[in-house]
mmCIF file of C-alpha atoms and ligand atoms in Angstrom:
data_model
loop_
_atom_site.group_PDB
_atom_site.id
_atom_site.type_symbol
_atom_site.label_atom_id
_atom_site.label_comp_id
_atom_site.label_asym_id
_atom_site.label_seq_id
_atom_site.Cartn_x
_atom_site.Cartn_y
_atom_site.Cartn_z
ATOM 1 C CA MET A 1 21.443 9.492 14.067
ATOM 2 C CA THR A 2 24.700 7.634 14.661
ATOM 3 C CA THR A 3 24.756 3.928 13.990
ATOM 4 C CA ASN A 4 27.404 1.296 13.705
ATOM 5 C CA GLN A 5 27.534 0.854 9.988
ATOM 6 C CA LYS A 6 28.038 -2.443 8.220
ATOM 7 C CA THR A 7 29.989 -2.950 5.089
ATOM 8 C CA PRO A 8 28.027 -4.897 2.474
ATOM 9 C CA GLY A 9 28.328 -8.578 3.295
ATOM 10 C CA TYR A 10 25.971 -9.741 0.630
ATOM 11 C CA THR A 11 27.267 -10.703 -2.775
ATOM 12 C CA GLY A 12 24.021 -11.149 -4.689
ATOM 13 C CA ASP A 13 24.513 -14.889 -4.916
ATOM 14 C CA ILE A 14 21.490 -16.321 -3.156
ATOM 15 C CA ALA A 15 22.395 -19.949 -3.612
ATOM 16 C CA ALA A 16 25.747 -19.441 -1.951
ATOM 17 C CA GLN A 17 24.399 -17.429 0.931
ATOM 18 C CA HIS A 18 24.140 -19.114 4.258
ATOM 19 C CA ASN A 19 21.414 -17.491 6.279
ATOM 20 C CA ASP A 20 22.863 -17.109 9.751
ATOM 21 C CA PRO A 21 20.370 -15.756 12.305
ATOM 22 C CA LEU A 22 23.320 -14.576 14.399
ATOM 23 C CA GLN A 23 24.095 -12.121 11.601
ATOM 24 C CA GLU A 24 20.681 -10.483 11.993
ATOM 25 C CA TYR A 25 20.641 -6.703 12.146
ATOM 26 C CA SER A 26 20.036 -5.313 15.625
ATOM 27 C CA ALA A 27 17.873 -2.299 16.417
ATOM 28 C CA GLU A 28 20.980 -0.108 16.663
ATOM 29 C CA ASN A 29 22.654 -1.587 13.642
ATOM 30 C CA GLN A 30 20.316 -1.131 10.692
ATOM 31 C CA GLU A 31 22.365 0.738 8.134
ATOM 32 C CA ILE A 32 24.640 -0.591 5.431
ATOM 33 C CA ILE A 33 27.367 1.303 3.612
ATOM 34 C CA PHE A 34 26.583 0.600 -0.007
ATOM 35 C CA SER A 35 29.167 0.623 -2.747
ATOM 36 C CA ALA A 36 29.087 3.132 -5.612
ATOM 37 C CA GLU A 37 28.104 0.242 -7.887
ATOM 38 C CA GLN A 38 25.131 -0.620 -5.678
ATOM 39 C CA HIS A 39 23.937 2.990 -5.673
ATOM 40 C CA SER A 40 24.312 3.043 -9.438
ATOM 41 C CA ILE A 41 22.246 -0.161 -9.786
ATOM 42 C CA TRP A 42 19.565 1.504 -7.635
ATOM 43 C CA ALA A 43 19.682 4.633 -9.840
ATOM 44 C CA ASP A 44 19.272 2.609 -13.027
ATOM 45 C CA LEU A 45 16.385 0.564 -11.621
ATOM 46 C CA PHE A 46 14.723 3.760 -10.410
ATOM 47 C CA ALA A 47 15.125 5.550 -13.745
ATOM 48 C CA GLY A 48 13.902 2.493 -15.630
ATOM 49 C CA ILE A 49 10.513 2.636 -13.942
ATOM 50 C CA HIS A 50 10.135 6.297 -13.019
ATOM 51 C CA GLN A 51 8.996 7.270 -16.528
ATOM 52 C CA PRO A 52 5.757 9.135 -17.267
ATOM 53 C CA TYR A 53 4.557 6.505 -19.771
ATOM 54 C CA LEU A 54 4.851 3.803 -17.072
ATOM 55 C CA MET A 55 3.898 5.838 -14.002
ATOM 56 C CA GLU A 56 0.541 6.814 -15.503
ATOM 57 C CA HIS A 57 -0.535 3.162 -15.155
ATOM 58 C CA LEU A 58 0.200 2.991 -11.437
ATOM 59 C CA CYS A 59 -2.575 3.587 -8.924
ATOM 60 C CA ARG A 60 -3.009 7.008 -7.349
ATOM 61 C CA GLU A 61 -2.117 5.927 -3.809
ATOM 62 C CA TYR A 62 1.252 4.614 -4.944
ATOM 63 C CA LYS A 63 2.154 7.898 -6.603
ATOM 64 C CA ASP A 64 1.019 9.906 -3.564
ATOM 65 C CA GLY A 65 3.123 7.658 -1.325
ATOM 66 C CA LEU A 66 6.176 7.892 -3.557
ATOM 67 C CA GLY A 67 6.041 11.670 -3.192
ATOM 68 C CA LEU A 68 5.814 11.419 0.591
ATOM 69 C CA LEU A 69 8.686 8.948 0.802
ATOM 70 C CA GLU A 70 11.080 11.413 -0.900
ATOM 71 C CA LEU A 71 13.322 8.711 -2.316
ATOM 72 C CA ASP A 72 16.579 9.872 -3.829
ATOM 73 C CA PRO A 73 16.705 8.542 -7.400
ATOM 74 C CA HIS A 74 20.482 8.178 -7.153
ATOM 75 C CA HIS A 75 21.017 6.702 -3.688
ATOM 76 C CA ILE A 76 19.648 3.779 -1.718
ATOM 77 C CA PRO A 77 17.878 5.316 1.291
ATOM 78 C CA THR A 78 18.844 4.653 4.878
ATOM 79 C CA VAL A 79 16.401 2.837 7.131
ATOM 80 C CA ALA A 80 16.257 6.032 9.241
ATOM 81 C CA HIS A 81 15.098 8.064 6.214
ATOM 82 C CA LEU A 82 12.322 5.554 5.550
ATOM 83 C CA ASN A 83 11.117 5.387 9.153
ATOM 84 C CA ASP A 84 11.114 9.190 9.477
ATOM 85 C CA ARG A 85 8.567 9.333 6.653
ATOM 86 C CA ILE A 86 6.530 6.205 7.387
ATOM 87 C CA THR A 87 6.191 5.752 11.151
ATOM 88 C CA PRO A 88 4.562 9.136 11.941
ATOM 89 C CA ARG A 89 1.995 8.532 9.197
ATOM 90 C CA THR A 90 0.914 4.932 9.744
ATOM 91 C CA GLY A 91 2.738 3.583 12.794
ATOM 92 C CA TRP A 92 4.608 0.997 10.734
ATOM 93 C CA HIS A 93 8.346 0.464 11.263
ATOM 94 C CA ILE A 94 10.903 -0.674 8.749
ATOM 95 C CA GLU A 95 13.587 -3.139 9.791
ATOM 96 C CA ARG A 96 16.502 -4.516 7.842
ATOM 97 C CA THR A 97 16.822 -8.278 7.872
ATOM 98 C CA VAL A 98 18.896 -11.196 6.650
ATOM 99 C CA VAL A 99 15.740 -13.342 6.603
ATOM 100 C CA ARG A 100 14.728 -14.525 3.140
ATOM 101 C CA TYR A 101 11.218 -14.582 1.707
ATOM 102 C CA THR A 102 10.983 -18.315 1.722
ATOM 103 C CA LEU A 103 10.601 -18.093 5.490
ATOM 104 C CA ALA A 104 7.048 -16.701 5.468
ATOM 105 C CA ASP A 105 6.378 -17.447 9.116
ATOM 106 C CA ASP A 106 9.153 -15.094 10.243
ATOM 107 C CA TRP A 107 7.741 -12.417 7.981
ATOM 108 C CA TYR A 108 4.231 -12.685 9.369
ATOM 109 C CA LYS A 109 5.430 -12.605 12.973
ATOM 110 C CA LYS A 110 6.952 -9.201 12.261
ATOM 111 C CA PHE A 111 3.863 -8.094 10.342
ATOM 112 C CA ALA A 112 1.800 -8.737 13.451
ATOM 113 C CA GLN A 113 3.972 -6.125 15.215
ATOM 114 C CA ARG A 114 3.569 -3.660 12.314
ATOM 115 C CA ILE A 115 7.176 -4.171 11.326
ATOM 116 C CA PHE A 116 7.871 -4.376 7.610
ATOM 117 C CA LEU A 117 11.109 -6.177 6.847
ATOM 118 C CA ILE A 118 13.382 -5.107 4.023
ATOM 119 C CA THR A 119 16.104 -7.417 2.823
ATOM 120 C CA ASP A 120 19.792 -6.579 2.734
ATOM 121 C CA TYR A 121 20.020 -8.094 -0.721
ATOM 122 C CA LEU A 122 20.265 -5.952 -3.857
ATOM 123 C CA ARG A 123 20.191 -7.577 -7.278
ATOM 124 C CA THR A 124 23.374 -7.473 -9.320
ATOM 125 C CA ARG A 125 23.756 -5.740 -12.662
ATOM 126 C CA ASP A 126 23.109 -8.903 -14.674
ATOM 127 C CA GLN A 127 19.760 -9.276 -12.872
ATOM 128 C CA MET A 128 18.314 -5.882 -13.798
ATOM 129 C CA GLU A 129 15.329 -7.337 -15.647
ATOM 130 C CA PHE A 130 14.761 -10.331 -13.447
ATOM 131 C CA THR A 131 15.807 -11.002 -9.901
ATOM 132 C CA PRO A 132 15.422 -14.552 -8.638
ATOM 133 C CA GLU A 133 14.043 -13.288 -5.355
ATOM 134 C CA PRO A 134 12.665 -9.949 -4.200
ATOM 135 C CA ASP A 135 15.445 -7.561 -3.291
ATOM 136 C CA MET A 136 15.613 -4.276 -1.434
ATOM 137 C CA PHE A 137 14.634 -2.325 -4.557
ATOM 138 C CA HIS A 138 11.410 -4.319 -4.648
ATOM 139 C CA ASP A 139 10.828 -3.819 -0.932
ATOM 140 C CA ILE A 140 11.590 -0.104 -0.881
ATOM 141 C CA PHE A 141 10.420 1.130 -4.286
ATOM 142 C CA GLY A 142 7.540 -1.332 -4.638
ATOM 143 C CA HIS A 143 6.022 -1.503 -1.152
ATOM 144 C CA LEU A 144 7.150 1.375 1.003
ATOM 145 C CA PRO A 145 5.407 4.261 -0.793
ATOM 146 C CA PHE A 146 2.169 2.487 0.135
ATOM 147 C CA LEU A 147 3.157 2.214 3.790
ATOM 148 C CA THR A 148 2.780 6.005 4.095
ATOM 149 C CA GLN A 149 -0.919 5.461 3.288
ATOM 150 C CA ALA A 150 -3.407 4.563 6.027
ATOM 151 C CA PHE A 151 -5.513 2.281 3.822
ATOM 152 C CA TYR A 152 -2.491 0.149 2.905
ATOM 153 C CA ALA A 153 -1.396 -0.186 6.492
ATOM 154 C CA ARG A 154 -4.966 -1.378 7.126
ATOM 155 C CA ILE A 155 -4.722 -3.964 4.348
ATOM 156 C CA GLU A 156 -1.332 -5.196 5.548
ATOM 157 C CA ASP A 157 -2.763 -5.350 9.080
ATOM 158 C CA LYS A 158 -5.268 -8.002 8.006
ATOM 159 C CA PHE A 159 -2.866 -10.736 7.008
ATOM 160 C CA ALA A 160 -0.821 -11.473 10.105
ATOM 161 C CA PRO A 161 -3.656 -12.044 12.648
ATOM 162 C CA ALA A 162 -5.336 -14.470 10.246
ATOM 163 C CA TYR A 163 -2.069 -16.161 9.305
ATOM 164 C CA MET A 164 -1.111 -16.750 12.936
ATOM 165 C CA ASN A 165 -4.504 -18.406 13.573
ATOM 166 C CA ALA A 166 -4.760 -20.342 10.323
ATOM 167 C CA THR A 167 -4.368 -24.036 9.574
ATOM 168 C CA GLN A 168 -1.525 -25.031 7.263
ATOM 169 C CA ASP A 169 -3.894 -25.221 4.281
ATOM 170 C CA GLU A 170 -5.403 -21.849 5.069
ATOM 171 C CA ARG A 171 -1.916 -20.375 5.366
ATOM 172 C CA GLU A 172 -1.269 -21.376 1.772
ATOM 173 C CA VAL A 173 -4.432 -19.567 0.690
ATOM 174 C CA ILE A 174 -3.485 -16.497 2.734
ATOM 175 C CA LYS A 175 -0.082 -16.371 1.047
ATOM 176 C CA ARG A 176 -1.757 -16.432 -2.365
ATOM 177 C CA LEU A 177 -4.251 -13.734 -1.362
ATOM 178 C CA ALA A 178 -1.330 -11.543 -0.315
ATOM 179 C CA TRP A 179 0.516 -12.435 -3.525
ATOM 180 C CA TYR A 180 -2.368 -11.514 -5.818
ATOM 181 C CA SER A 181 -3.214 -8.305 -3.931
ATOM 182 C CA THR A 182 -0.218 -6.529 -2.414
ATOM 183 C CA GLU A 183 2.340 -8.195 -4.686
ATOM 184 C CA PHE A 184 0.595 -8.598 -8.034
ATOM 185 C CA GLY A 185 -2.805 -6.962 -7.663
ATOM 186 C CA LEU A 186 -4.529 -4.615 -10.072
ATOM 187 C CA ILE A 187 -7.361 -2.212 -9.340
ATOM 188 C CA VAL A 188 -9.708 -0.017 -11.356
ATOM 189 C CA GLN A 189 -9.343 3.755 -11.075
ATOM 190 C CA ASP A 190 -10.747 6.363 -13.449
ATOM 191 C CA ASN A 191 -12.253 3.456 -15.394
ATOM 192 C CA ARG A 192 -8.783 2.153 -16.276
ATOM 193 C CA PHE A 193 -6.822 -0.834 -14.985
ATOM 194 C CA LYS A 194 -4.095 0.395 -12.665
ATOM 195 C CA VAL A 195 -1.178 -1.449 -11.153
ATOM 196 C CA PHE A 196 -1.341 -1.889 -7.387
ATOM 197 C CA GLY A 197 1.029 -4.781 -6.627
ATOM 198 C CA ALA A 198 4.595 -4.056 -5.542
ATOM 199 C CA GLY A 199 5.900 -7.031 -7.513
ATOM 200 C CA ILE A 200 4.709 -5.511 -10.766
ATOM 201 C CA ILE A 201 5.703 -1.954 -9.887
ATOM 202 C CA SER A 202 9.295 -2.883 -9.009
ATOM 203 C CA GLY A 203 9.908 -5.027 -12.091
ATOM 204 C CA ARG A 204 10.215 -3.213 -15.397
ATOM 205 C CA LYS A 205 9.548 -6.338 -17.396
ATOM 206 C CA GLU A 206 6.452 -7.324 -15.402
ATOM 207 C CA LEU A 207 5.225 -3.766 -15.501
ATOM 208 C CA THR A 208 5.575 -3.266 -19.253
ATOM 209 C CA ARG A 209 4.018 -6.673 -19.959
ATOM 210 C CA THR A 210 1.054 -5.845 -17.757
ATOM 211 C CA ILE A 211 0.554 -2.448 -19.385
ATOM 212 C CA MET A 212 0.770 -4.030 -22.846
ATOM 213 C CA GLU A 213 -2.095 -6.307 -21.844
ATOM 214 C CA PHE A 214 -4.209 -3.303 -20.786
ATOM 215 C CA TYR A 215 -3.746 -1.916 -24.301
ATOM 216 C CA ARG A 216 -4.222 -5.319 -25.934
ATOM 217 C CA LEU A 217 -7.610 -5.767 -24.250
ATOM 218 C CA GLY A 218 -8.756 -2.515 -25.832
ATOM 219 C CA ARG A 219 -7.168 -3.164 -29.214
ATOM 220 C CA ASP A 220 -8.781 -6.609 -29.519
ATOM 221 C CA ASN A 221 -12.190 -5.258 -28.446
ATOM 222 C CA VAL A 222 -12.266 -7.388 -25.315
ATOM 223 C CA ILE A 223 -12.736 -4.308 -23.136
ATOM 224 C CA ASP A 224 -14.385 -1.131 -24.370
ATOM 225 C CA TYR A 225 -12.759 1.599 -22.297
ATOM 226 C CA SER A 226 -15.562 4.035 -23.097
ATOM 227 C CA ARG A 227 -17.908 1.927 -20.941
ATOM 228 C CA PRO A 228 -17.460 0.730 -17.313
ATOM 229 C CA ILE A 229 -14.659 -1.828 -17.558
ATOM 230 C CA PHE A 230 -15.153 -3.950 -14.452
ATOM 231 C CA PRO A 231 -18.578 -5.369 -15.411
ATOM 232 C CA GLN A 232 -17.156 -6.264 -18.831
ATOM 233 C CA LEU A 233 -14.228 -8.080 -17.250
ATOM 234 C CA THR A 234 -16.591 -9.906 -14.885
ATOM 235 C CA ALA A 235 -18.758 -11.064 -17.791
ATOM 236 C CA HIS A 236 -15.699 -12.411 -19.668
ATOM 237 C CA PHE A 237 -14.543 -14.130 -16.503
ATOM 238 C CA GLN A 238 -17.878 -15.834 -15.864
ATOM 239 C CA ALA A 239 -17.967 -17.100 -19.434
ATOM 240 C CA SER A 240 -14.369 -18.391 -19.264
ATOM 241 C CA LYS A 241 -14.097 -19.630 -15.687
ATOM 242 C CA THR A 242 -13.938 -23.334 -16.610
ATOM 243 C CA ASN A 243 -11.114 -22.763 -19.081
ATOM 244 C CA LEU A 244 -9.338 -20.528 -16.606
ATOM 245 C CA HIS A 245 -9.358 -23.330 -14.054
ATOM 246 C CA ARG A 246 -8.113 -25.799 -16.690
ATOM 247 C CA ILE A 247 -5.192 -23.481 -17.369
ATOM 248 C CA ILE A 248 -4.360 -23.271 -13.656
ATOM 249 C CA ASP A 249 -4.352 -27.074 -13.443
ATOM 250 C CA GLY A 250 -2.307 -27.303 -16.648
ATOM 251 C CA VAL A 251 0.341 -24.896 -15.424
ATOM 252 C CA ASN A 252 0.637 -26.898 -12.234
ATOM 253 C CA ALA A 253 1.062 -30.164 -14.137
ATOM 254 C CA LEU A 254 3.851 -28.646 -16.257
ATOM 255 C CA HIS A 255 5.473 -27.160 -13.211
ATOM 256 C CA GLN A 256 5.558 -30.539 -11.507
ATOM 257 C CA LYS A 257 7.209 -32.044 -14.560
ATOM 258 C CA GLY A 258 9.886 -29.360 -14.222
ATOM 259 C CA GLN A 259 8.997 -27.706 -17.500
ATOM 260 C CA MET A 260 8.853 -24.199 -16.111
ATOM 261 C CA SER A 261 12.100 -22.790 -14.891
ATOM 262 C CA SER A 262 11.789 -19.019 -14.931
ATOM 263 C CA ALA A 263 9.205 -16.289 -15.038
ATOM 264 C CA ASP A 264 10.353 -15.442 -18.540
ATOM 265 C CA GLU A 265 9.624 -18.881 -19.947
ATOM 266 C CA GLY A 266 6.407 -18.935 -17.973
ATOM 267 C CA TRP A 267 4.584 -16.703 -20.413
ATOM 268 C CA ASN A 268 5.441 -19.001 -23.290
ATOM 269 C CA VAL A 269 4.305 -21.981 -21.249
ATOM 270 C CA VAL A 270 0.850 -20.475 -21.012
ATOM 271 C CA LEU A 271 0.724 -19.914 -24.757
ATOM 272 C CA SER A 272 1.581 -23.547 -25.444
ATOM 273 C CA LEU A 273 -0.999 -24.622 -22.884
ATOM 274 C CA TYR A 274 -3.724 -22.905 -24.888
ATOM 275 C CA LYS A 275 -2.770 -25.111 -27.814
ATOM 276 C CA ASN A 276 -2.639 -28.336 -25.805
ATOM 277 C CA LEU A 277 -5.932 -27.645 -24.059
ATOM 278 C CA GLY A 278 -7.652 -26.487 -27.236
ATOM 279 C CA ILE A 279 -8.346 -23.051 -25.798
ATOM 280 C CA LYS A 280 -8.825 -20.418 -28.458
ATOM 281 C CA GLN A 281 -6.274 -17.657 -28.175
ATOM 282 C CA ASP A 282 -8.640 -14.735 -28.154
ATOM 283 C CA GLY A 283 -10.752 -12.670 -25.778
ATOM 284 C CA MET A 284 -9.281 -12.727 -22.290
ATOM 285 C CA PHE A 285 -6.894 -15.474 -23.466
ATOM 286 C CA GLY A 286 -5.465 -13.428 -26.330
ATOM 287 C CA GLY A 287 -2.462 -11.942 -24.528
ATOM 288 C CA GLU A 288 0.525 -13.169 -22.583
ATOM 289 C CA VAL A 289 -1.175 -12.749 -19.245
ATOM 290 C CA ILE A 290 -4.748 -13.393 -18.193
ATOM 291 C CA ILE A 291 -6.486 -10.627 -16.284
ATOM 292 C CA ALA A 292 -9.474 -11.690 -14.198
ATOM 293 C CA PRO A 293 -11.534 -10.252 -11.335
ATOM 294 C CA PHE A 294 -10.196 -10.980 -7.831
ATOM 295 C CA ASP A 295 -12.079 -14.211 -7.230
ATOM 296 C CA ILE A 296 -11.073 -15.980 -4.030
ATOM 297 C CA GLU A 297 -12.288 -19.363 -5.226
ATOM 298 C CA THR A 298 -10.042 -19.135 -8.280
ATOM 299 C CA ILE A 299 -7.079 -17.763 -6.342
ATOM 300 C CA ALA A 300 -7.373 -20.489 -3.691
ATOM 301 C CA ARG A 301 -7.334 -23.056 -6.488
ATOM 302 C CA ILE A 302 -3.929 -21.950 -7.722
ATOM 303 C CA PRO A 303 -1.561 -24.655 -6.504
ATOM 304 C CA LYS A 304 1.304 -23.977 -4.165
ATOM 305 C CA THR A 305 3.865 -24.671 -6.864
ATOM 306 C CA VAL A 306 2.408 -22.108 -9.230
ATOM 307 C CA TYR A 307 1.519 -19.023 -7.307
ATOM 308 C CA ALA A 308 4.984 -17.544 -7.500
ATOM 309 C CA PHE A 309 4.655 -17.595 -11.262
ATOM 310 C CA ASN A 310 2.113 -15.274 -12.787
ATOM 311 C CA PRO A 311 0.121 -16.575 -15.708
ATOM 312 C CA MET A 312 -2.730 -14.462 -14.401
ATOM 313 C CA LEU A 313 -3.361 -11.264 -12.533
ATOM 314 C CA PHE A 314 -6.438 -10.332 -10.540
ATOM 315 C CA VAL A 315 -8.283 -7.024 -10.410
ATOM 316 C CA CYS A 316 -10.377 -5.428 -7.669
ATOM 317 C CA GLU A 317 -12.994 -2.897 -8.677
ATOM 318 C CA SER A 318 -11.674 -0.538 -5.987
ATOM 319 C CA LEU A 319 -9.498 -0.570 -2.897
ATOM 320 C CA ASP A 320 -12.665 -0.771 -0.808
ATOM 321 C CA GLN A 321 -13.639 -3.918 -2.669
ATOM 322 C CA MET A 322 -10.193 -5.386 -2.023
ATOM 323 C CA ASP A 323 -10.681 -4.553 1.646
ATOM 324 C CA GLU A 324 -14.037 -6.364 1.719
ATOM 325 C CA LEU A 325 -12.899 -9.419 -0.223
ATOM 326 C CA LEU A 326 -9.823 -9.904 1.940
ATOM 327 C CA ASP A 327 -11.927 -9.459 5.088
ATOM 328 C CA SER A 328 -14.395 -12.079 3.895
ATOM 329 C CA TYR A 329 -11.656 -14.713 4.039
ATOM 330 C CA LEU A 330 -9.300 -13.374 6.697
ATOM 331 C CA LYS A 331 -11.590 -11.990 9.391
ATOM 332 C CA PRO A 332 -13.366 -15.233 10.362
ATOM 333 C CA ILE A 333 -9.958 -16.924 10.728
ATOM 334 C CA ALA A 334 -8.483 -14.065 12.754
ATOM 335 C CA ALA A 335 -11.546 -14.061 15.035
ATOM 336 C CA ARG A 336 -11.389 -17.777 15.714
ATOM 337 C CA GLU A 337 -10.677 -18.720 19.341
HETATM 338 FE FE1 FE2 B 401 6.901 -7.932 -1.821
#
């Protein structure tokens, strides 16, 4: 396929970038010529996560999709490569965009047309562990393997029709439901916690922290992996729900005082909150992240200012359960006249 190719216009400096809609990529002009340095950043990010001891904690569907996507570990793929492997399988299309994530409404409008936007931004080398906003590595490596899978296309299909029909308050809840499922969700497979969310998969630091918590839960006898794990997690959650909600409120209060500036410090903030709130640092509160069942009431309670920071992650017992739980909130809104 011949396309007019663009030279990279993006420097990695988000603050300095002026988002000009006139610069938007057209249908015929989707590809970027990346520099050798950008390909090498991609290769290092890819190699950092594509390790057997990390991959074994990712859900089955992700690994199947990654195989189907045939990503080159050393080169950023073209949009054409991605569409050739995704569109015939699920009908979704990938489009390059200059639009940033903060503009959720634009994103959902495209979602409604089964178009998944990928940014033209790639983190720089000093942002390997933490990127201030999702970049194309997150979009491609984290999300797109799933878009070869019919069930994921079905899950992504749910959000836009509800979002377009929702009130402003409901839109905030919908964004959090998406955040704690497709971005930061966990599921149970083979009686183990597995990573589902693209935000965890595409971030080595998030991923290793999450996996450490899986092990910590076993080590501290919170979860006995020789017995069904989801009922155990549910029992811990029911017993700790009040404290969990106090933590959510506490994180929000700190956030509003400006005492949380990055994801990295966020984990420490939670630890100090335990002290201030008199919550004993054991059981499900014994690690650096709290893992709880996907409870819509709890997720909806997470304030707007906090949901982009992850003191807690939510687990569905299966992908079917995720399907049902999301439907229970989204379907009535989507069906509204
Ligand atoms: Fe994402």
